[in-house]
Coordinates of C-alpha atoms in Angstrom, one line a residue:
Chain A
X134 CA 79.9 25.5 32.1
X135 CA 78.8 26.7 35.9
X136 CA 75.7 24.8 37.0
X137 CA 73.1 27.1 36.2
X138 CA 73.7 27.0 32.6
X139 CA 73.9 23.2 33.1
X140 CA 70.4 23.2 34.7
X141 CA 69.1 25.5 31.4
X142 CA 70.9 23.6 28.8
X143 CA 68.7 22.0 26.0
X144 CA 69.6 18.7 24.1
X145 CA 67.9 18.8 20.7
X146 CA 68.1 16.1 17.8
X147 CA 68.2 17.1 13.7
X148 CA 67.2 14.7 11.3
X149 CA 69.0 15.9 8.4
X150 CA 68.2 14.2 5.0
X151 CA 71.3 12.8 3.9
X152 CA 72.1 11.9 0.1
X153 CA 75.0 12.1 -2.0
X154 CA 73.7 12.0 -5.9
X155 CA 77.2 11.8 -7.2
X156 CA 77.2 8.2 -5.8
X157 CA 75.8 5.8 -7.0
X158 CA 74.9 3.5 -3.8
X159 CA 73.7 6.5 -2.0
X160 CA 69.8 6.1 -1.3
X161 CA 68.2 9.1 0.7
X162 CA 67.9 8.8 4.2
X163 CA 67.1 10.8 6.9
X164 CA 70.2 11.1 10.0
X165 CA 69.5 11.4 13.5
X166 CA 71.7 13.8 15.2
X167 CA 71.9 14.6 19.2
X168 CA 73.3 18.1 20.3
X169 CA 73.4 20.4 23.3
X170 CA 72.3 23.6 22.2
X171 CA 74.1 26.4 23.7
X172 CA 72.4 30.3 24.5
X173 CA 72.1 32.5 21.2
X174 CA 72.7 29.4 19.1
X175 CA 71.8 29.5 15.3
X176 CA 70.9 26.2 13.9
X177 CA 74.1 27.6 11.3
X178 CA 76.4 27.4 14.3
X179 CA 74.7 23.4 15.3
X180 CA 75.4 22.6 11.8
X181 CA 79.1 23.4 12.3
X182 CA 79.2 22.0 15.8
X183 CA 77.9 18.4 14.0
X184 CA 80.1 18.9 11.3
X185 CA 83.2 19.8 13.3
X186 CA 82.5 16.8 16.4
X187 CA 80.2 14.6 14.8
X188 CA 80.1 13.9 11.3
X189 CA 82.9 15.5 9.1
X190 CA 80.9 14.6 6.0
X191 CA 77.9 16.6 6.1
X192 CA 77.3 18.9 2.9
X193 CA 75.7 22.7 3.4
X194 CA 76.4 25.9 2.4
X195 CA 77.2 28.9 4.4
X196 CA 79.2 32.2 3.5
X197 CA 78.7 35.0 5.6
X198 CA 77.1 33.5 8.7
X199 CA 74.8 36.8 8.9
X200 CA 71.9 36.8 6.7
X201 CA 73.1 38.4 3.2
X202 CA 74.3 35.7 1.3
X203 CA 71.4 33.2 1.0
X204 CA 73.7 30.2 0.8
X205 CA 72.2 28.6 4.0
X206 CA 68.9 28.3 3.1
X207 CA 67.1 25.0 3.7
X208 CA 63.7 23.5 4.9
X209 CA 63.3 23.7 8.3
X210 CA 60.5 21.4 9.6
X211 CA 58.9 22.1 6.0
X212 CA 59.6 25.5 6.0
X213 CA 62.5 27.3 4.2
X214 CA 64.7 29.2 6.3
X215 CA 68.1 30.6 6.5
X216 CA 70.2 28.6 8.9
X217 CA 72.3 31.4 9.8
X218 CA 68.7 33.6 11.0
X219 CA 67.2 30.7 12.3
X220 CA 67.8 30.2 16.9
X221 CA 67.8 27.3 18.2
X222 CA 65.8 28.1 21.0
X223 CA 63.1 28.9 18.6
X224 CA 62.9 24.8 16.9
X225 CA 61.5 21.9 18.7
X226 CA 63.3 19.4 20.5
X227 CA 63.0 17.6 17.4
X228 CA 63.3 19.1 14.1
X229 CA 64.1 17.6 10.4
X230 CA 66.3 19.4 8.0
X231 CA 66.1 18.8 4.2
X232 CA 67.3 20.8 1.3
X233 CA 65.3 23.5 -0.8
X234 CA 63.3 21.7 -3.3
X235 CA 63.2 23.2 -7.0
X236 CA 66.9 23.3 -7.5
X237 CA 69.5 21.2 -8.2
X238 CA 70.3 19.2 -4.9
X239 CA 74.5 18.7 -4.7
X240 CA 74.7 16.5 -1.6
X241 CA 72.7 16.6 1.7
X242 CA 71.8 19.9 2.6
X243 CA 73.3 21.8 0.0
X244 CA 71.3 22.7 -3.7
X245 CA 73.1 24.7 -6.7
X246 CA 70.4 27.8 -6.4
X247 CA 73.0 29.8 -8.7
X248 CA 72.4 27.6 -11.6
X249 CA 68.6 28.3 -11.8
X250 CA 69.1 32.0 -10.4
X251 CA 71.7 32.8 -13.5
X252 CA 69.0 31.1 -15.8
X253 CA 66.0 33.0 -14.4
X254 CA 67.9 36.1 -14.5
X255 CA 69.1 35.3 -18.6
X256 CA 65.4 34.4 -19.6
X257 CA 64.4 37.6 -17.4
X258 CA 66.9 39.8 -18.4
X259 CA 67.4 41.3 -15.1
X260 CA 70.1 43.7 -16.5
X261 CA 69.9 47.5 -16.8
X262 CA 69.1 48.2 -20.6
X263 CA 70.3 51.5 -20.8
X264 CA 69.4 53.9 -23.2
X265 CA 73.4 54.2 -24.9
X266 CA 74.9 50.4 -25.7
X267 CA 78.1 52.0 -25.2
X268 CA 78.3 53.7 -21.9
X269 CA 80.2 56.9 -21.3
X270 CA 82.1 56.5 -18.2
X271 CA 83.4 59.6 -18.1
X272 CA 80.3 61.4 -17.7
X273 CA 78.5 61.9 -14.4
X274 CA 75.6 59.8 -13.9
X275 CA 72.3 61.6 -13.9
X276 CA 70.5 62.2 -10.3
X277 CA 67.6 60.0 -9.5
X278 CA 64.8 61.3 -7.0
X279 CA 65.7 59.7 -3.8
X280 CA 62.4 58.3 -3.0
X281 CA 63.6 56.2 -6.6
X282 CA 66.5 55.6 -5.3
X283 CA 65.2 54.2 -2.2
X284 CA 62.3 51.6 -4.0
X285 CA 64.9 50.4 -6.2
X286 CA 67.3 49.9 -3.0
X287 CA 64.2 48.3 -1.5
X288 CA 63.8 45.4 -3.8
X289 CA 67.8 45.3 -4.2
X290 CA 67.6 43.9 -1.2
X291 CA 66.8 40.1 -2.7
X292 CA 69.8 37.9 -1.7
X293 CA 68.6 35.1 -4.3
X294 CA 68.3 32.4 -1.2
X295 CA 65.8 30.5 -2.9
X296 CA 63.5 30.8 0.2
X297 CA 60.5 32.4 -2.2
X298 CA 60.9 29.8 -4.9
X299 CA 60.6 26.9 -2.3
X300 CA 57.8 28.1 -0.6
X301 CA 56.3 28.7 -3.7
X302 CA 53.1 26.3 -4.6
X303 CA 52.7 27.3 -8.2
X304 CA 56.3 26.5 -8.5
X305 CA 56.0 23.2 -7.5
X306 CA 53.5 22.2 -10.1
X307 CA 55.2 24.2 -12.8
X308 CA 59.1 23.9 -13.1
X309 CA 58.9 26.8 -15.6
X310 CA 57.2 29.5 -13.6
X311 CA 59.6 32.4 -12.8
X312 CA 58.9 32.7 -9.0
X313 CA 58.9 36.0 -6.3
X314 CA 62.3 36.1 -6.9
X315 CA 62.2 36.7 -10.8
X316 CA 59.2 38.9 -10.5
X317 CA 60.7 41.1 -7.7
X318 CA 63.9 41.9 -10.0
X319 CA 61.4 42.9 -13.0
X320 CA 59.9 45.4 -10.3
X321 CA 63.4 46.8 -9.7
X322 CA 64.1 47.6 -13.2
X323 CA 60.8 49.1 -14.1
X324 CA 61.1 51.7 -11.7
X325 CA 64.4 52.3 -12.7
X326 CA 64.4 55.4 -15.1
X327 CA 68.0 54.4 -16.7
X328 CA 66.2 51.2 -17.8
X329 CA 64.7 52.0 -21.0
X330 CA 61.8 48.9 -21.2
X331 CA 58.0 49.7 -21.2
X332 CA 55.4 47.8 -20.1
X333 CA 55.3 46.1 -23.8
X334 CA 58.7 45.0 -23.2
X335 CA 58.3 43.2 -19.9
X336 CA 55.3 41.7 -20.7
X337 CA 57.2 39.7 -23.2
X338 CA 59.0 38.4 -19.7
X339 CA 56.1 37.9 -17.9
X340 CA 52.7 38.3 -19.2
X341 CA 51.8 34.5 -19.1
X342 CA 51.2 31.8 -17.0
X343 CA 55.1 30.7 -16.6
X344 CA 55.4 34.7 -15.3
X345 CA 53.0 36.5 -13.9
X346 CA 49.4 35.1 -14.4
X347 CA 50.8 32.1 -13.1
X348 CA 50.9 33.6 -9.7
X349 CA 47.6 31.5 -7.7
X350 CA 48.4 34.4 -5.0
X351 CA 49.3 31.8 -2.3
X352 CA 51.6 34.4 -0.7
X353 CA 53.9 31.8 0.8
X354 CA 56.6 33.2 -0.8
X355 CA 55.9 36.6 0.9
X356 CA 55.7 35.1 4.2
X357 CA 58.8 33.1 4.1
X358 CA 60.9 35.8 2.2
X359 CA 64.0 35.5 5.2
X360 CA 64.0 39.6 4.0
X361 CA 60.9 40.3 4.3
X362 CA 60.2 42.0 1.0
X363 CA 57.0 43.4 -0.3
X364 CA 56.8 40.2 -2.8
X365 CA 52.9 40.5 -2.3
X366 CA 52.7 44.5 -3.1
X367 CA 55.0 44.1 -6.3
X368 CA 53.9 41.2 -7.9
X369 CA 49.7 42.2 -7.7
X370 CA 51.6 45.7 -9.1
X371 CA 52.9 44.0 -12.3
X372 CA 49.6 41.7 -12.9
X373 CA 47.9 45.3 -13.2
X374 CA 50.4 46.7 -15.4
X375 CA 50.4 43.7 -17.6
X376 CA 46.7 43.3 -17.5
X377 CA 46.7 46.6 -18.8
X378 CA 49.4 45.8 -21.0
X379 CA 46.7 43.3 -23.0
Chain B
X161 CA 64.4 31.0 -52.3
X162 CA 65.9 29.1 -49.8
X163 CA 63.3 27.7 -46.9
X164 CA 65.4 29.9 -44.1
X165 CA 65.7 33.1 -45.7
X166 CA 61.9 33.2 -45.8
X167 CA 61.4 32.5 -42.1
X168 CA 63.5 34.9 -41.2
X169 CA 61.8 37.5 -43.2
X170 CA 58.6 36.8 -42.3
X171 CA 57.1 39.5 -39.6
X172 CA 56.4 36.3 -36.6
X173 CA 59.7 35.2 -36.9
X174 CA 61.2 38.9 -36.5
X175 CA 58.9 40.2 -34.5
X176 CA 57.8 37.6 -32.1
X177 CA 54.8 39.2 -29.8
X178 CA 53.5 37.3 -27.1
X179 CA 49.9 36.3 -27.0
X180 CA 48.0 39.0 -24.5
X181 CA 45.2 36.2 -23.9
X182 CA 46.8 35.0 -20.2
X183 CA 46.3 38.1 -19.7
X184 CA 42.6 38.0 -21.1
X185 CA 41.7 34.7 -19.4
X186 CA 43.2 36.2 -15.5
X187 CA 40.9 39.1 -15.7
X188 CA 37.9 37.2 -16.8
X189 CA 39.0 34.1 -14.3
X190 CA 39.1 37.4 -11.7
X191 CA 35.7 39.1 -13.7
X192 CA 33.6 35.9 -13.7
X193 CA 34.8 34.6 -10.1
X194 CA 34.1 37.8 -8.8
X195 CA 30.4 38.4 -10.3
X196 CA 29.5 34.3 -8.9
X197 CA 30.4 35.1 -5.4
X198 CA 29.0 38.2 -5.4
X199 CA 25.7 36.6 -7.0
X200 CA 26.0 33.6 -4.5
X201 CA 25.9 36.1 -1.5
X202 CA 22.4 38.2 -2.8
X203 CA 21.2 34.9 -3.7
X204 CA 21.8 33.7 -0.2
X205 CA 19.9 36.8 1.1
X206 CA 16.8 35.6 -0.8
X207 CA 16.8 32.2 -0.2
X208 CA 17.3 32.7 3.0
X209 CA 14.0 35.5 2.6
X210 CA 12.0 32.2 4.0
X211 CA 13.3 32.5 7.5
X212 CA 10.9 35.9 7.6
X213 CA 7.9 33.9 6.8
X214 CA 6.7 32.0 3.9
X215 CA 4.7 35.2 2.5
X216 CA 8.6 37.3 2.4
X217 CA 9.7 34.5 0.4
X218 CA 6.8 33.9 -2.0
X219 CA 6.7 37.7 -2.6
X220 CA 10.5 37.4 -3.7
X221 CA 10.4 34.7 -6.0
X222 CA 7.1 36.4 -7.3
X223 CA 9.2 39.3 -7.7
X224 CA 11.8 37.4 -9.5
X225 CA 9.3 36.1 -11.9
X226 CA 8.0 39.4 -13.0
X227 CA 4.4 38.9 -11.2
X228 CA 4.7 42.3 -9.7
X229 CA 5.4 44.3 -12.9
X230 CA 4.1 42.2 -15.6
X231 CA 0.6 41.6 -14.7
X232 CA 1.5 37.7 -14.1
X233 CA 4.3 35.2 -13.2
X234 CA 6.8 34.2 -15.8
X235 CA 9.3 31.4 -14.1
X236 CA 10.7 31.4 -17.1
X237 CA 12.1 34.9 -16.4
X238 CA 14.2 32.8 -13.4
X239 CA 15.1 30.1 -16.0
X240 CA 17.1 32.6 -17.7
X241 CA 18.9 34.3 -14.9
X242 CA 19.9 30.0 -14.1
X243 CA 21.0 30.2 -17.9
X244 CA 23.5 33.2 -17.5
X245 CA 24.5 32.3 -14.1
X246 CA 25.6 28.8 -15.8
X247 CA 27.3 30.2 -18.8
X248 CA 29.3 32.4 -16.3
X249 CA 29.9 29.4 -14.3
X250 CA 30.7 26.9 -17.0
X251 CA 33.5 29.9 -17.8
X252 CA 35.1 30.0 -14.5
X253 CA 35.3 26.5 -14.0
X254 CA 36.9 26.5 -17.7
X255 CA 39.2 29.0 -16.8
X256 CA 39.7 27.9 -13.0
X257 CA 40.8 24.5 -14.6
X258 CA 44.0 26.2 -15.6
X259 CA 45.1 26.2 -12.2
X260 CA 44.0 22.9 -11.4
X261 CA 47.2 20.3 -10.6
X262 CA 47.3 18.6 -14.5
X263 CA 47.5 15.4 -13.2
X264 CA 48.2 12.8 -9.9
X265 CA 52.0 13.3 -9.7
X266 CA 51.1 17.4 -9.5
X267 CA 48.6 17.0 -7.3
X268 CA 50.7 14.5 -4.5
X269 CA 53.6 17.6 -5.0
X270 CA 51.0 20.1 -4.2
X271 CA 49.5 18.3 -1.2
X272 CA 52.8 16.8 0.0
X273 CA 53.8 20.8 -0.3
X274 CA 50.8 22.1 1.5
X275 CA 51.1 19.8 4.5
X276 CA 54.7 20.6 4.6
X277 CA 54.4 23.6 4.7
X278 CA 51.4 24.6 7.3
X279 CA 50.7 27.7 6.1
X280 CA 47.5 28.9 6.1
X281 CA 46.9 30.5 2.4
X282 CA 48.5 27.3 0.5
X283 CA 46.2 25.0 2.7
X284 CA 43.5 27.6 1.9
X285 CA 44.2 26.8 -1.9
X286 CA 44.1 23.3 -1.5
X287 CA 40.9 23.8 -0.2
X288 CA 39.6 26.0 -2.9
X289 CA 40.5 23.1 -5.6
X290 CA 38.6 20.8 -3.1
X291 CA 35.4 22.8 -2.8
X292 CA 35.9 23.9 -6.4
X293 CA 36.3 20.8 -8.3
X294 CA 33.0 19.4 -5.9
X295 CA 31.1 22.3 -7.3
X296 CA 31.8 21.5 -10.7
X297 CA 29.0 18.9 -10.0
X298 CA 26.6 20.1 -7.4
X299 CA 26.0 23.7 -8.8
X300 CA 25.8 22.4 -12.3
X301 CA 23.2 20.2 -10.8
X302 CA 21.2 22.8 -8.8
X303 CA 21.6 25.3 -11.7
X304 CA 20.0 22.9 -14.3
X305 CA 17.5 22.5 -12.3
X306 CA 16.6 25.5 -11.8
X307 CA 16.3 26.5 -15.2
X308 CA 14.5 23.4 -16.2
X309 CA 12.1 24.0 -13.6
X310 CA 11.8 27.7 -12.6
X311 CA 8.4 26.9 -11.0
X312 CA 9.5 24.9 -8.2
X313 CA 10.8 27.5 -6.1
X314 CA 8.6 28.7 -3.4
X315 CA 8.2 28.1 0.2
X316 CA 6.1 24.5 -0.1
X317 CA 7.9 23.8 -3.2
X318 CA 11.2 24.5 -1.8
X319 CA 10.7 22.8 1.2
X320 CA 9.3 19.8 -0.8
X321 CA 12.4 19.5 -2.5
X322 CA 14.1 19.6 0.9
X323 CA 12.2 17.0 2.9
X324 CA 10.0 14.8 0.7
X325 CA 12.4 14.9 -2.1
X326 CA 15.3 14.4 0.3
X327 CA 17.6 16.7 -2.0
X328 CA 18.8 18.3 1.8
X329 CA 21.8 16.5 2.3
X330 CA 22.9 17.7 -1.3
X331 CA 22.2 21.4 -0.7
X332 CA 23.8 20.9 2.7
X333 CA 27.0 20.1 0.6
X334 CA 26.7 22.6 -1.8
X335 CA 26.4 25.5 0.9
X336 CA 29.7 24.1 2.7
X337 CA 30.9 24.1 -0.8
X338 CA 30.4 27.6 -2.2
X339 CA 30.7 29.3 1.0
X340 CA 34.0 27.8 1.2
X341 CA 35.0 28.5 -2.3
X342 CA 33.6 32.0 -2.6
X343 CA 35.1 33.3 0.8
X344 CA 38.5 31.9 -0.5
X345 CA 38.2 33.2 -3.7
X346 CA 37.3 36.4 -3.3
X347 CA 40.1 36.9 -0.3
X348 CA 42.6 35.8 -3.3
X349 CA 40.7 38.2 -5.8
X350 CA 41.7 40.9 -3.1
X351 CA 45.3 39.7 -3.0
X352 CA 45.7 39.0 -6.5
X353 CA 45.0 42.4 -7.4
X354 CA 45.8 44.3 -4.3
X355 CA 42.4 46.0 -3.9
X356 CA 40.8 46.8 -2.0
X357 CA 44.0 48.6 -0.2
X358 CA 43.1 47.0 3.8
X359 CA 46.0 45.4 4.9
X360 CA 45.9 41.3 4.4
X361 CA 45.1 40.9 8.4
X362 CA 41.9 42.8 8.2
X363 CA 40.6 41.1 4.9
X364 CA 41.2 37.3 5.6
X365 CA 39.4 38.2 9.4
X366 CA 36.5 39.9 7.2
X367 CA 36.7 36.8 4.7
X368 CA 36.2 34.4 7.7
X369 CA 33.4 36.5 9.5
X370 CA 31.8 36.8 6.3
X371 CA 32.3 33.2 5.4
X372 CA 30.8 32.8 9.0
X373 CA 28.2 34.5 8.8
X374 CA 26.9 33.0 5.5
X375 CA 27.4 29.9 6.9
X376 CA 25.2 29.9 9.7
X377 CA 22.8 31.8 7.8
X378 CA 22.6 29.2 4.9
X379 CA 22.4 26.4 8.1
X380 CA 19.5 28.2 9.2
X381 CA 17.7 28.7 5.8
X382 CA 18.3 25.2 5.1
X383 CA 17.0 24.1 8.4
X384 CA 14.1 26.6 8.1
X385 CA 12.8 24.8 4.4
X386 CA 13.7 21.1 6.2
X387 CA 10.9 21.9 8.7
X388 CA 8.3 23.7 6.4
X389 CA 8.8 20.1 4.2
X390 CA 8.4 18.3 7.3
X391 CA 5.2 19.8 8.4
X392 CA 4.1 19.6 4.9
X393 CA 4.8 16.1 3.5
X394 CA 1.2 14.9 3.6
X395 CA 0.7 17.7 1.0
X396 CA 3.6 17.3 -1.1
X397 CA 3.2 18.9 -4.4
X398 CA 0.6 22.1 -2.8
X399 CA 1.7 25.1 -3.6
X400 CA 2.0 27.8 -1.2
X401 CA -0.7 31.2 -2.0
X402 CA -0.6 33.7 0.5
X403 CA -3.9 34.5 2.5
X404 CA -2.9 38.1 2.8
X405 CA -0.7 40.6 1.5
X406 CA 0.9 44.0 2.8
X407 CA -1.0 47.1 1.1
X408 CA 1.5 47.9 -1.1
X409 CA 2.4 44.7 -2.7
X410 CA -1.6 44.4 -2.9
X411 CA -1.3 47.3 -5.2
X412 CA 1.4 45.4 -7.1
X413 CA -0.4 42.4 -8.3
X414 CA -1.8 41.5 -10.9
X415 CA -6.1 42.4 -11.0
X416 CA -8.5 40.2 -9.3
X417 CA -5.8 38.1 -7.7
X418 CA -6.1 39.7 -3.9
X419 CA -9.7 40.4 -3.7
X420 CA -9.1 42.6 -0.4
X421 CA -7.0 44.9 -2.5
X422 CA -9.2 47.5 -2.2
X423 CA -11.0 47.8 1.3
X424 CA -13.9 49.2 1.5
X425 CA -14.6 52.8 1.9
X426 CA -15.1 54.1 5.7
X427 CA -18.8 54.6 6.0
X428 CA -18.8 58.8 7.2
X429 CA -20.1 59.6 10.7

């Protein structure tokens, strides 16, 4: 390191939330952590660096290091975030790292969002139902307007982090309500023409206060969503079409 | 038979249809919340009608209590617009309550999860609950008595209430209160439903101007009736009646009551 990086250099701290609820005598604590943060740093790549030098037993998830997986997410300062999007240079000196809230914590920083996402999308039935139960594989696939094509490629663009769900105040005070992330895949398959379900159908997803009157509109999970996906647009967009429904 | 087979042939058991009343009660939550605020903002406009002169206002709430169409006042005519305006507002709160955190441990989650999070429409929410759940008293309070006693309004009587009464602190509550509530709540109406269509930027600036505005306003009104009860305490319980009135009102009213109503005829040169 040449002396003008030295000058420039940064020492940050993370309190991470440390607690193992596989054992027994763990109690939940927060961990104070020192680092030098280093240009284009990710608070993914610090995690590592503490993990690697510093403490070995440090739990959180990662996969591809680049914003498509959702495995990092966690609360930053309060906030869910993806580790992996999230700079350094863009935290305080000080900054406290705790895992997503809602799902089922596995140790430190790392929760088991597959479990609830699998059980969102079973309840949801965020699978094409296509109009043949038997499909012919042979035959070629019908077209689909590109303009279709490209809303449905819009909303497939969810990576199931979590961040919506965790943001989400309604979801805090009910453990059953289906969340941004639920609703946003029930907005991909309507507009799907291969899907054969009508607005009757989906209503018996959504239409009550667990799905889509539940939404209080607090829009957190739109402004956290690490994607930035039109959660707002589509969900007022299925309260219409379910209002209308009734 | 056995108990089984019959369940399973009966039509709820094989076609299971869920209830369309969350539905119902969101658009009527949206419906009712919708026609309050809007009422609480034209009812702002004529309360605050005093800060034009006392005659402005007494003309209004004559207006209100038909003296101007049906030949005399009827305050009863305002105890039944308070009537409706509580039934719509007993509604809300009933359907507002919904939403409400169900108990302690929901509400700490919720708050813990607000001040966690620092973002702006959750706090906003928190807020809403706050102003809401303190209106569940004060407007039920103003609205009662209002339509127990319609013929108290007016710009001595008013201002009676204000000063000598001492009811100004409470008002000065309940405007924080609904102002609050109402600008919030109809921001979220606009987000709930996505419409109108102006992006989210321009509306919550718009919902804070307008909050703004109806603020100072109300501050102003409020101040407005605090002085006409000050100056007026030694008469507490006088009732305003208007020495003069413009032409065309004169024309309104009922016979005999503005003796000047028609002037008399230019002599010719």
């Amino acid at each position: 390191m040449n002396a003008e990086n030295f000058q420039t250099s940064r020492c940050i701290t993370l309190n991470i939330l440390r607690y193992n609820p596989q054992d027994k005598a763990s109690e939940p604590r927060l961990q104070s952590y020192a680092l030098e943060a280093a240009d284009g740093m990710t608070l993914f790549i610090a995690l590592n660096e503490l993990r690697e030098h510093q403490d070995p037993t440090l739990q959180f998830d990662f996969v591809c290091r680049a914003g498509i997986c959702g495995s990092c997410a966690m609360m930053v300062n309060g906030r869910p975030r993806l580790a992996c999007r999230t700079l350094i240079a863009d935290l305080p000196d000080e900054s406290t790292l705790t895992p997503l809230p809602f799902f089922a914590l596995i140790g430190d920083l790392s929760v088991n969002t597959g479990k609830w996402m699998r059980g969102m999308s079973e309840r949801l039935q965020t699978w094409l139902h296509a109009k043949e139960a038997e499909p012919d594989l042979e035959r070629i696939e019908e077209r689909m307007a590109p303009e279709t094509a490209e809303a449905i490629y819009e909303l497939d663009r969810c990576i199931e982090c979590g961040c919506c769900v965790a943001a989400c105040g309604t979801a805090q005070m009910r453990p059953d309500f289906v969340g941004a992330v639920g609703f946003g895949k029930i907005a991909r398959f309507r507009i799907d023409p291969r899907d054969t379900r009508d607005d009757d159908d989906y209503f018996e997803l959504i239409g009550d206060d667990a799905g889509v009157f539940g939404c209080m509109s607090l829009l957190a999970c739109h402004d956290m969503c690490p994607k930035a996906l039109p959660l707002k647009t589509q969900i007022a967009f299925l309260r219409r079409k379910m209002a209308l429904v009734a | 038979m056995p108990t089984s087979v019959f369940i399973v042939q009966s039509d709820l058991v094989e076609h299971p249809r869920k209830s369309r009343w969350p539905a119902r009660l969101d658009l009527l939550q949206s419906g009712t919340g919708l026609a309050l605020a809007l009422f609480m903002w034209g009812h702002m406009f004529f309360v605050a009608s005093i800060l034009l002169g006392k005659t402005t206002m007494w003309s209004i709430t004559r207006m209100f209590e038909g003296y101007f169409f049906f030949g005399g006042a009827y305050p009863r005519l305002v105890s039944g617009v308070a009537a409706g305006i509580l039934l719509l507002f007993v509604l809300h709160a009933l359907l507002a309550m919904r939403k409400f955190p169900g108990d302690y441990r929901q509400y700490r989650k919720m708050r813990a999860h607000v001040k966690a999070m620092r973002h702006e429409d959750s706090t906003l929410w928190i807020w809403q609950v706050y102003t809401g759940f303190a209106l569940f008293f004060l407007a039920s309070a103003h609205l009662y008595q209002m339509l127990a006693w319609p013929q108290n309004i007016g710009p001595y009587a008013s201002s009676d209430r204000m000063w000598s009464d001492g009811l100004w602190p409470f008002y000065l509550v309940m405007l924080l209160a609904v102002e609050v509530h109402g600008g919030i709540g109809l921001y979220r109406l606009a987000m709930k439903w996505n419409w109108p269509k102006f992006s989210r930027n321009f509306l919550k600036k718009l919902k804070w101007a307008l909050t703004g505005f109806f603020l100072l306003l109300g501050l102003m009104t409020l101040g407005a009736y605090m002085k006409i009860g000050f100056e007026h305490q030694a008469r507490y319980g006088e009732r305003y009646q208007p020495a003069d009135l413009p032409l065309w009102l004169q024309e309104l009213a009922p016979e005999g009551d503005f003796p000047r109503r028609n002037p008399p005829a230019e002599d010719a040169p």
